[in-house]
């Protein structure tokens, strides 16, 4: 909203001073702080048989675990965990998303 912007951006954006830039920086920090104070991290664990497991829609895998002592895994398409060892019996994913209160 233009009412939240410092006057220099609304009146004459081509001419700004160091104080104007510092004012804008302060405003941006305040806005970021307000947004972050309303955000929460919501997580869930998902498991499946085999070498692949997908997170629920709107969630992102943050870590994976594999059965049979396999420590080699990767995250695919930002939505799923894949265990890289052969013959894996189970795979799990720790999936999270950011929500706003």
mmCIF file of N, CA and C in Angstrom:
data_model
loop_
_atom_site.group_PDB
_atom_site.id
_atom_site.type_symbol
_atom_site.label_atom_id
_atom_site.label_comp_id
_atom_site.label_asym_id
_atom_site.label_seq_id
_atom_site.Cartn_x
_atom_site.Cartn_y
_atom_site.Cartn_z
ATOM 1 N N UNK A 1 0.838 -1.182 0.000
ATOM 2 C CA UNK A 1 0.000 0.000 0.000
ATOM 3 C C UNK A 1 0.878 1.238 0.000
ATOM 4 N N UNK A 2 0.524 2.226 -0.802
ATOM 5 C CA UNK A 2 1.346 3.435 -0.902
ATOM 6 C C UNK A 2 1.340 4.219 0.401
ATOM 7 N N UNK A 3 0.318 4.083 1.237
ATOM 8 C CA UNK A 3 0.282 4.815 2.511
ATOM 9 C C UNK A 3 1.355 4.314 3.473
ATOM 10 N N UNK A 4 1.866 3.081 3.274
ATOM 11 C CA UNK A 4 2.912 2.528 4.130
ATOM 12 C C UNK A 4 4.307 2.916 3.670
ATOM 13 N N UNK A 5 4.431 3.429 2.460
ATOM 14 C CA UNK A 5 5.734 3.762 1.907
ATOM 15 C C UNK A 5 6.199 5.131 2.374
ATOM 16 N N UNK A 6 7.525 5.288 2.504
ATOM 17 C CA UNK A 6 8.054 6.608 2.822
ATOM 18 C C UNK A 6 7.650 7.609 1.734
ATOM 19 N N UNK A 7 7.522 8.852 2.126
ATOM 20 C CA UNK A 7 7.031 9.894 1.221
ATOM 21 C C UNK A 7 7.863 10.007 -0.050
ATOM 22 N N UNK A 8 9.195 9.788 0.034
ATOM 23 C CA UNK A 8 10.028 9.960 -1.158
ATOM 24 C C UNK A 8 9.652 8.979 -2.266
ATOM 25 N N UNK A 9 9.201 7.785 -1.908
ATOM 26 C CA UNK A 9 8.843 6.815 -2.939
ATOM 27 C C UNK A 9 7.556 7.189 -3.652
ATOM 28 N N UNK A 10 6.666 7.818 -2.929
ATOM 29 C CA UNK A 10 5.384 8.191 -3.519
ATOM 30 C C UNK A 10 5.526 9.493 -4.300
ATOM 31 N N UNK A 11 6.204 10.480 -3.719
ATOM 32 C CA UNK A 11 6.283 11.809 -4.319
ATOM 33 C C UNK A 11 7.309 11.896 -5.445
ATOM 34 N N UNK A 12 8.510 11.383 -5.217
ATOM 35 C CA UNK A 12 9.573 11.552 -6.203
ATOM 36 C C UNK A 12 10.577 10.401 -6.089
ATOM 37 N N UNK A 13 10.279 9.264 -6.671
ATOM 38 C CA UNK A 13 11.146 8.104 -6.499
ATOM 39 C C UNK A 13 12.539 8.246 -7.118
ATOM 40 N N UNK A 14 12.749 9.204 -8.021
ATOM 41 C CA UNK A 14 14.056 9.368 -8.652
ATOM 42 C C UNK A 14 15.060 10.065 -7.737
ATOM 43 N N UNK A 15 14.600 10.791 -6.726
ATOM 44 C CA UNK A 15 15.495 11.535 -5.851
ATOM 45 C C UNK A 15 15.325 11.042 -4.419
ATOM 46 N N UNK A 16 16.255 10.242 -3.960
ATOM 47 C CA UNK A 16 16.173 9.780 -2.581
ATOM 48 C C UNK A 16 17.509 10.012 -1.893
ATOM 49 N N UNK A 17 17.454 10.156 -0.604
ATOM 50 C CA UNK A 17 18.647 10.408 0.197
ATOM 51 C C UNK A 17 19.005 9.136 0.964
ATOM 52 N N UNK A 18 20.143 9.177 1.616
ATOM 53 C CA UNK A 18 20.548 8.056 2.456
ATOM 54 C C UNK A 18 19.521 7.845 3.561
ATOM 55 N N UNK A 19 19.000 8.919 4.142
ATOM 56 C CA UNK A 19 17.971 8.796 5.179
ATOM 57 C C UNK A 19 16.716 8.123 4.635
ATOM 58 N N UNK A 20 16.373 8.424 3.375
ATOM 59 C CA UNK A 20 15.215 7.778 2.758
ATOM 60 C C UNK A 20 15.443 6.267 2.645
ATOM 61 N N UNK A 21 16.634 5.894 2.242
ATOM 62 C CA UNK A 21 16.959 4.474 2.093
ATOM 63 C C UNK A 21 16.942 3.785 3.459
ATOM 64 N N UNK A 22 17.499 4.439 4.475
ATOM 65 C CA UNK A 22 17.476 3.878 5.824
ATOM 66 C C UNK A 22 16.045 3.742 6.336
ATOM 67 N N UNK A 23 15.215 4.718 6.004
ATOM 68 C CA UNK A 23 13.810 4.660 6.392
ATOM 69 C C UNK A 23 13.119 3.473 5.724
ATOM 70 N N UNK A 24 13.401 3.261 4.448
ATOM 71 C CA UNK A 24 12.815 2.139 3.719
ATOM 72 C C UNK A 24 13.305 0.813 4.309
ATOM 73 N N UNK A 25 14.588 0.739 4.628
ATOM 74 C CA UNK A 25 15.142 -0.470 5.243
ATOM 75 C C UNK A 25 14.442 -0.773 6.557
ATOM 76 N N UNK A 26 14.241 0.250 7.356
ATOM 77 C CA UNK A 26 13.552 0.080 8.638
ATOM 78 C C UNK A 26 12.120 -0.410 8.425
ATOM 79 N N UNK A 27 11.431 0.157 7.451
ATOM 80 C CA UNK A 27 10.065 -0.254 7.139
ATOM 81 C C UNK A 27 10.035 -1.714 6.700
ATOM 82 N N UNK A 28 10.987 -2.112 5.842
ATOM 83 C CA UNK A 28 11.019 -3.487 5.357
ATOM 84 C C UNK A 28 11.284 -4.464 6.505
ATOM 85 N N UNK A 29 12.182 -4.127 7.423
ATOM 86 C CA UNK A 29 12.450 -4.985 8.578
ATOM 87 C C UNK A 29 11.207 -5.118 9.441
ATOM 88 N N UNK A 30 10.502 -4.028 9.633
ATOM 89 C CA UNK A 30 9.276 -4.054 10.430
ATOM 90 C C UNK A 30 8.212 -4.928 9.783
ATOM 91 N N UNK A 31 8.055 -4.800 8.470
ATOM 92 C CA UNK A 31 7.062 -5.604 7.753
ATOM 93 C C UNK A 31 7.442 -7.084 7.799
ATOM 94 N N UNK A 32 8.724 -7.396 7.621
ATOM 95 C CA UNK A 32 9.175 -8.790 7.669
ATOM 96 C C UNK A 32 8.943 -9.372 9.060
ATOM 97 N N UNK A 33 9.228 -8.584 10.092
ATOM 98 C CA UNK A 33 9.015 -9.040 11.458
ATOM 99 C C UNK A 33 7.539 -9.336 11.722
ATOM 100 N N UNK A 34 6.661 -8.473 11.205
ATOM 101 C CA UNK A 34 5.216 -8.673 11.371
ATOM 102 C C UNK A 34 4.774 -9.961 10.689
ATOM 103 N N UNK A 35 5.243 -10.181 9.465
ATOM 104 C CA UNK A 35 4.873 -11.391 8.720
ATOM 105 C C UNK A 35 5.397 -12.633 9.425
ATOM 106 N N UNK A 36 6.665 -12.614 9.837
ATOM 107 C CA UNK A 36 7.258 -13.781 10.488
ATOM 108 C C UNK A 36 6.608 -14.090 11.825
ATOM 109 N N UNK A 37 6.142 -13.073 12.531
ATOM 110 C CA UNK A 37 5.492 -13.320 13.825
ATOM 111 C C UNK A 37 4.160 -14.036 13.654
ATOM 112 N N UNK A 38 3.606 -14.007 12.450
ATOM 113 C CA UNK A 38 2.332 -14.662 12.180
ATOM 114 C C UNK A 38 2.520 -16.029 11.527
ATOM 115 N N UNK A 39 3.756 -16.430 11.266
ATOM 116 C CA UNK A 39 4.025 -17.691 10.582
ATOM 117 C C UNK A 39 4.323 -18.796 11.587
ATOM 118 N N UNK A 40 3.903 -20.000 11.250
ATOM 119 C CA UNK A 40 4.229 -21.169 12.058
ATOM 120 C C UNK A 40 4.729 -22.273 11.133
ATOM 121 N N UNK A 41 5.573 -23.127 11.688
ATOM 122 C CA UNK A 41 6.077 -24.277 10.954
ATOM 123 C C UNK A 41 5.262 -25.486 11.396
ATOM 124 N N UNK A 42 4.607 -26.115 10.447
ATOM 125 C CA UNK A 42 3.738 -27.263 10.719
ATOM 126 C C UNK A 42 4.377 -28.481 10.063
ATOM 127 N N UNK A 43 4.624 -29.550 10.842
ATOM 128 C CA UNK A 43 5.324 -30.717 10.314
ATOM 129 C C UNK A 43 4.556 -32.005 10.585
ATOM 130 N N UNK A 44 4.822 -33.009 9.756
ATOM 131 C CA UNK A 44 4.235 -34.335 9.911
ATOM 132 C C UNK A 44 5.218 -35.362 9.374
ATOM 133 N N UNK A 45 5.145 -36.587 9.891
ATOM 134 C CA UNK A 45 5.984 -37.677 9.411
ATOM 135 C C UNK A 45 5.136 -38.642 8.601
ATOM 136 N N UNK A 46 5.649 -39.038 7.448
ATOM 137 C CA UNK A 46 4.954 -39.944 6.537
ATOM 138 C C UNK A 46 5.863 -41.142 6.262
ATOM 139 N N UNK A 47 5.312 -42.342 6.298
ATOM 140 C CA UNK A 47 6.077 -43.549 5.988
ATOM 141 C C UNK A 47 5.346 -44.374 4.936
ATOM 142 N N UNK A 48 6.111 -45.145 4.186
ATOM 143 C CA UNK A 48 5.517 -46.023 3.184
ATOM 144 C C UNK A 48 6.448 -47.212 2.952
ATOM 145 N N UNK A 49 5.910 -48.297 2.466
ATOM 146 C CA UNK A 49 6.724 -49.457 2.082
ATOM 147 C C UNK A 49 7.464 -49.119 0.791
ATOM 148 N N UNK A 50 8.658 -49.663 0.659
ATOM 149 C CA UNK A 50 9.428 -49.438 -0.553
ATOM 150 C C UNK A 50 10.397 -48.271 -0.420
ATOM 151 N N UNK A 51 10.933 -47.838 -1.541
ATOM 152 C CA UNK A 51 12.015 -46.840 -1.566
ATOM 153 C C UNK A 51 11.544 -45.403 -1.730
ATOM 154 N N UNK A 52 10.229 -45.184 -1.867
ATOM 155 C CA UNK A 52 9.734 -43.826 -2.126
ATOM 156 C C UNK A 52 8.558 -43.492 -1.218
ATOM 157 N N UNK A 53 8.516 -42.241 -0.794
ATOM 158 C CA UNK A 53 7.364 -41.735 -0.046
ATOM 159 C C UNK A 53 7.190 -40.255 -0.409
ATOM 160 N N UNK A 54 5.946 -39.838 -0.595
ATOM 161 C CA UNK A 54 5.643 -38.447 -0.961
ATOM 162 C C UNK A 54 5.031 -37.713 0.216
ATOM 163 N N UNK A 55 5.372 -36.443 0.322
ATOM 164 C CA UNK A 55 4.761 -35.593 1.343
ATOM 165 C C UNK A 55 3.352 -35.188 0.903
ATOM 166 N N UNK A 56 2.490 -34.857 1.871
ATOM 167 C CA UNK A 56 1.164 -34.355 1.502
ATOM 168 C C UNK A 56 1.288 -33.068 0.679
ATOM 169 N N UNK A 57 0.242 -32.734 -0.034
ATOM 170 C CA UNK A 57 0.228 -31.514 -0.845
ATOM 171 C C UNK A 57 0.554 -30.306 0.031
ATOM 172 N N UNK A 58 1.321 -29.381 -0.482
ATOM 173 C CA UNK A 58 1.752 -28.145 0.195
ATOM 174 C C UNK A 58 2.818 -28.373 1.263
ATOM 175 N N UNK A 59 3.330 -29.582 1.423
ATOM 176 C CA UNK A 59 4.411 -29.861 2.364
ATOM 177 C C UNK A 59 5.689 -30.132 1.581
ATOM 178 N N UNK A 60 6.835 -29.887 2.222
ATOM 179 C CA UNK A 60 8.142 -30.121 1.625
ATOM 180 C C UNK A 60 8.933 -31.061 2.528
ATOM 181 N N UNK A 61 9.607 -32.068 1.968
ATOM 182 C CA UNK A 61 10.422 -32.940 2.812
ATOM 183 C C UNK A 61 11.654 -32.196 3.335
ATOM 184 N N UNK A 62 11.881 -32.302 4.645
ATOM 185 C CA UNK A 62 13.051 -31.692 5.263
ATOM 186 C C UNK A 62 14.125 -32.726 5.549
ATOM 187 N N UNK A 63 13.705 -33.985 5.748
ATOM 188 C CA UNK A 63 14.661 -35.072 5.934
ATOM 189 C C UNK A 63 13.981 -36.386 5.606
ATOM 190 N N UNK A 64 14.814 -37.402 5.379
ATOM 191 C CA UNK A 64 14.301 -38.723 5.017
ATOM 192 C C UNK A 64 15.000 -39.772 5.868
ATOM 193 N N UNK A 65 14.345 -40.924 6.007
ATOM 194 C CA UNK A 65 14.934 -42.084 6.675
ATOM 195 C C UNK A 65 14.631 -43.309 5.833
ATOM 196 N N UNK A 66 15.578 -44.260 5.876
ATOM 197 C CA UNK A 66 15.423 -45.472 5.069
ATOM 198 C C UNK A 66 15.586 -46.703 5.942
ATOM 199 N N UNK A 67 14.856 -47.747 5.591
ATOM 200 C CA UNK A 67 15.000 -49.012 6.277
ATOM 201 C C UNK A 67 16.272 -49.724 5.868
ATOM 202 N N UNK A 68 16.524 -50.861 6.534
ATOM 203 C CA UNK A 68 17.640 -51.750 6.222
ATOM 204 C C UNK A 68 19.002 -51.066 6.368
ATOM 205 N N UNK A 69 19.087 -50.070 7.247
ATOM 206 C CA UNK A 69 20.366 -49.408 7.514
ATOM 207 C C UNK A 69 20.897 -48.564 6.369
ATOM 208 N N UNK A 70 20.038 -48.227 5.423
ATOM 209 C CA UNK A 70 20.477 -47.417 4.283
ATOM 210 C C UNK A 70 20.545 -45.946 4.690
ATOM 211 N N UNK A 71 21.671 -45.339 4.480
ATOM 212 C CA UNK A 71 21.830 -43.917 4.797
ATOM 213 C C UNK A 71 21.885 -43.029 3.562
ATOM 214 N N UNK A 72 21.624 -43.611 2.410
ATOM 215 C CA UNK A 72 21.683 -42.850 1.160
ATOM 216 C C UNK A 72 20.278 -42.546 0.670
ATOM 217 N N UNK A 73 19.942 -41.266 0.640
ATOM 218 C CA UNK A 73 18.617 -40.851 0.167
ATOM 219 C C UNK A 73 18.725 -39.505 -0.507
ATOM 220 N N UNK A 74 17.698 -39.167 -1.266
ATOM 221 C CA UNK A 74 17.624 -37.845 -1.882
ATOM 222 C C UNK A 74 16.176 -37.388 -1.900
ATOM 223 N N UNK A 75 16.011 -36.086 -2.091
ATOM 224 C CA UNK A 75 14.678 -35.486 -2.188
ATOM 225 C C UNK A 75 14.432 -35.227 -3.671
ATOM 226 N N UNK A 76 13.297 -35.711 -4.149
ATOM 227 C CA UNK A 76 12.974 -35.593 -5.572
ATOM 228 C C UNK A 76 11.808 -34.647 -5.794
ATOM 229 N N UNK A 77 11.979 -33.781 -6.769
ATOM 230 C CA UNK A 77 10.934 -32.822 -7.179
ATOM 231 C C UNK A 77 10.395 -31.994 -6.015
ATOM 232 N N UNK A 78 11.214 -31.815 -4.986
ATOM 233 C CA UNK A 78 10.843 -31.009 -3.813
ATOM 234 C C UNK A 78 9.598 -31.530 -3.104
ATOM 235 N N UNK A 79 9.210 -32.799 -3.369
ATOM 236 C CA UNK A 79 7.982 -33.325 -2.774
ATOM 237 C C UNK A 79 8.116 -34.726 -2.198
ATOM 238 N N UNK A 80 9.199 -35.436 -2.490
ATOM 239 C CA UNK A 80 9.277 -36.846 -2.107
ATOM 240 C C UNK A 80 10.682 -37.250 -1.673
ATOM 241 N N UNK A 81 10.732 -38.274 -0.818
ATOM 242 C CA UNK A 81 11.995 -38.880 -0.412
ATOM 243 C C UNK A 81 12.196 -40.173 -1.183
ATOM 244 N N UNK A 82 13.438 -40.429 -1.567
ATOM 245 C CA UNK A 82 13.790 -41.652 -2.283
ATOM 246 C C UNK A 82 15.044 -42.250 -1.642
ATOM 247 N N UNK A 83 14.938 -43.500 -1.225
ATOM 248 C CA UNK A 83 16.093 -44.212 -0.675
ATOM 249 C C UNK A 83 16.844 -44.876 -1.819
ATOM 250 N N UNK A 84 18.174 -44.725 -1.820
ATOM 251 C CA UNK A 84 18.987 -45.130 -2.964
ATOM 252 C C UNK A 84 19.534 -46.552 -2.892
ATOM 253 N N UNK A 85 19.410 -47.215 -1.750
ATOM 254 C CA UNK A 85 19.909 -48.584 -1.631
ATOM 255 C C UNK A 85 18.905 -49.569 -2.221
ATOM 256 N N UNK A 86 19.382 -50.699 -2.667
ATOM 257 C CA UNK A 86 18.499 -51.715 -3.228
ATOM 258 C C UNK A 86 17.743 -52.475 -2.138
ATOM 259 N N UNK A 87 16.547 -52.912 -2.465
ATOM 260 C CA UNK A 87 15.764 -53.753 -1.567
ATOM 261 C C UNK A 87 15.248 -53.073 -0.310
ATOM 262 N N UNK A 88 15.017 -51.792 -0.354
ATOM 263 C CA UNK A 88 14.545 -51.048 0.818
ATOM 264 C C UNK A 88 13.137 -51.498 1.195
ATOM 265 N N UNK A 89 12.917 -51.745 2.498
ATOM 266 C CA UNK A 89 11.598 -52.195 2.940
ATOM 267 C C UNK A 89 10.681 -51.042 3.344
ATOM 268 N N UNK A 90 11.245 -49.919 3.792
ATOM 269 C CA UNK A 90 10.414 -48.757 4.136
ATOM 270 C C UNK A 90 11.202 -47.468 3.968
ATOM 271 N N UNK A 91 10.466 -46.385 3.771
ATOM 272 C CA UNK A 91 11.035 -45.037 3.655
ATOM 273 C C UNK A 91 10.115 -44.097 4.416
ATOM 274 N N UNK A 92 10.703 -43.134 5.123
ATOM 275 C CA UNK A 92 9.876 -42.124 5.790
ATOM 276 C C UNK A 92 10.392 -40.732 5.458
ATOM 277 N N UNK A 93 9.494 -39.777 5.557
ATOM 278 C CA UNK A 93 9.826 -38.374 5.277
ATOM 279 C C UNK A 93 9.310 -37.496 6.398
ATOM 280 N N UNK A 94 10.130 -36.542 6.808
ATOM 281 C CA UNK A 94 9.699 -35.516 7.748
ATOM 282 C C UNK A 94 9.311 -34.320 6.873
ATOM 283 N N UNK A 95 8.009 -34.042 6.786
ATOM 284 C CA UNK A 95 7.473 -33.044 5.855
ATOM 285 C C UNK A 95 6.958 -31.830 6.620
ATOM 286 N N UNK A 96 7.271 -30.636 6.129
ATOM 287 C CA UNK A 96 6.854 -29.412 6.809
ATOM 288 C C UNK A 96 6.296 -28.392 5.816
ATOM 289 N N UNK A 97 5.538 -27.454 6.357
ATOM 290 C CA UNK A 97 5.054 -26.319 5.571
ATOM 291 C C UNK A 97 4.950 -25.119 6.506
ATOM 292 N N UNK A 98 5.000 -23.933 5.907
ATOM 293 C CA UNK A 98 4.836 -22.692 6.662
ATOM 294 C C UNK A 98 3.389 -22.245 6.502
ATOM 295 N N UNK A 99 2.748 -21.981 7.621
ATOM 296 C CA UNK A 99 1.355 -21.496 7.593
ATOM 297 C C UNK A 99 1.306 -20.158 8.289
ATOM 298 N N UNK A 100 0.257 -19.407 8.025
ATOM 299 C CA UNK A 100 0.052 -18.100 8.648
ATOM 300 C C UNK A 100 -1.111 -18.213 9.616
ATOM 301 N N UNK A 101 -0.905 -17.686 10.811
ATOM 302 C CA UNK A 101 -1.942 -17.731 11.848
ATOM 303 C C UNK A 101 -3.181 -16.987 11.425
#
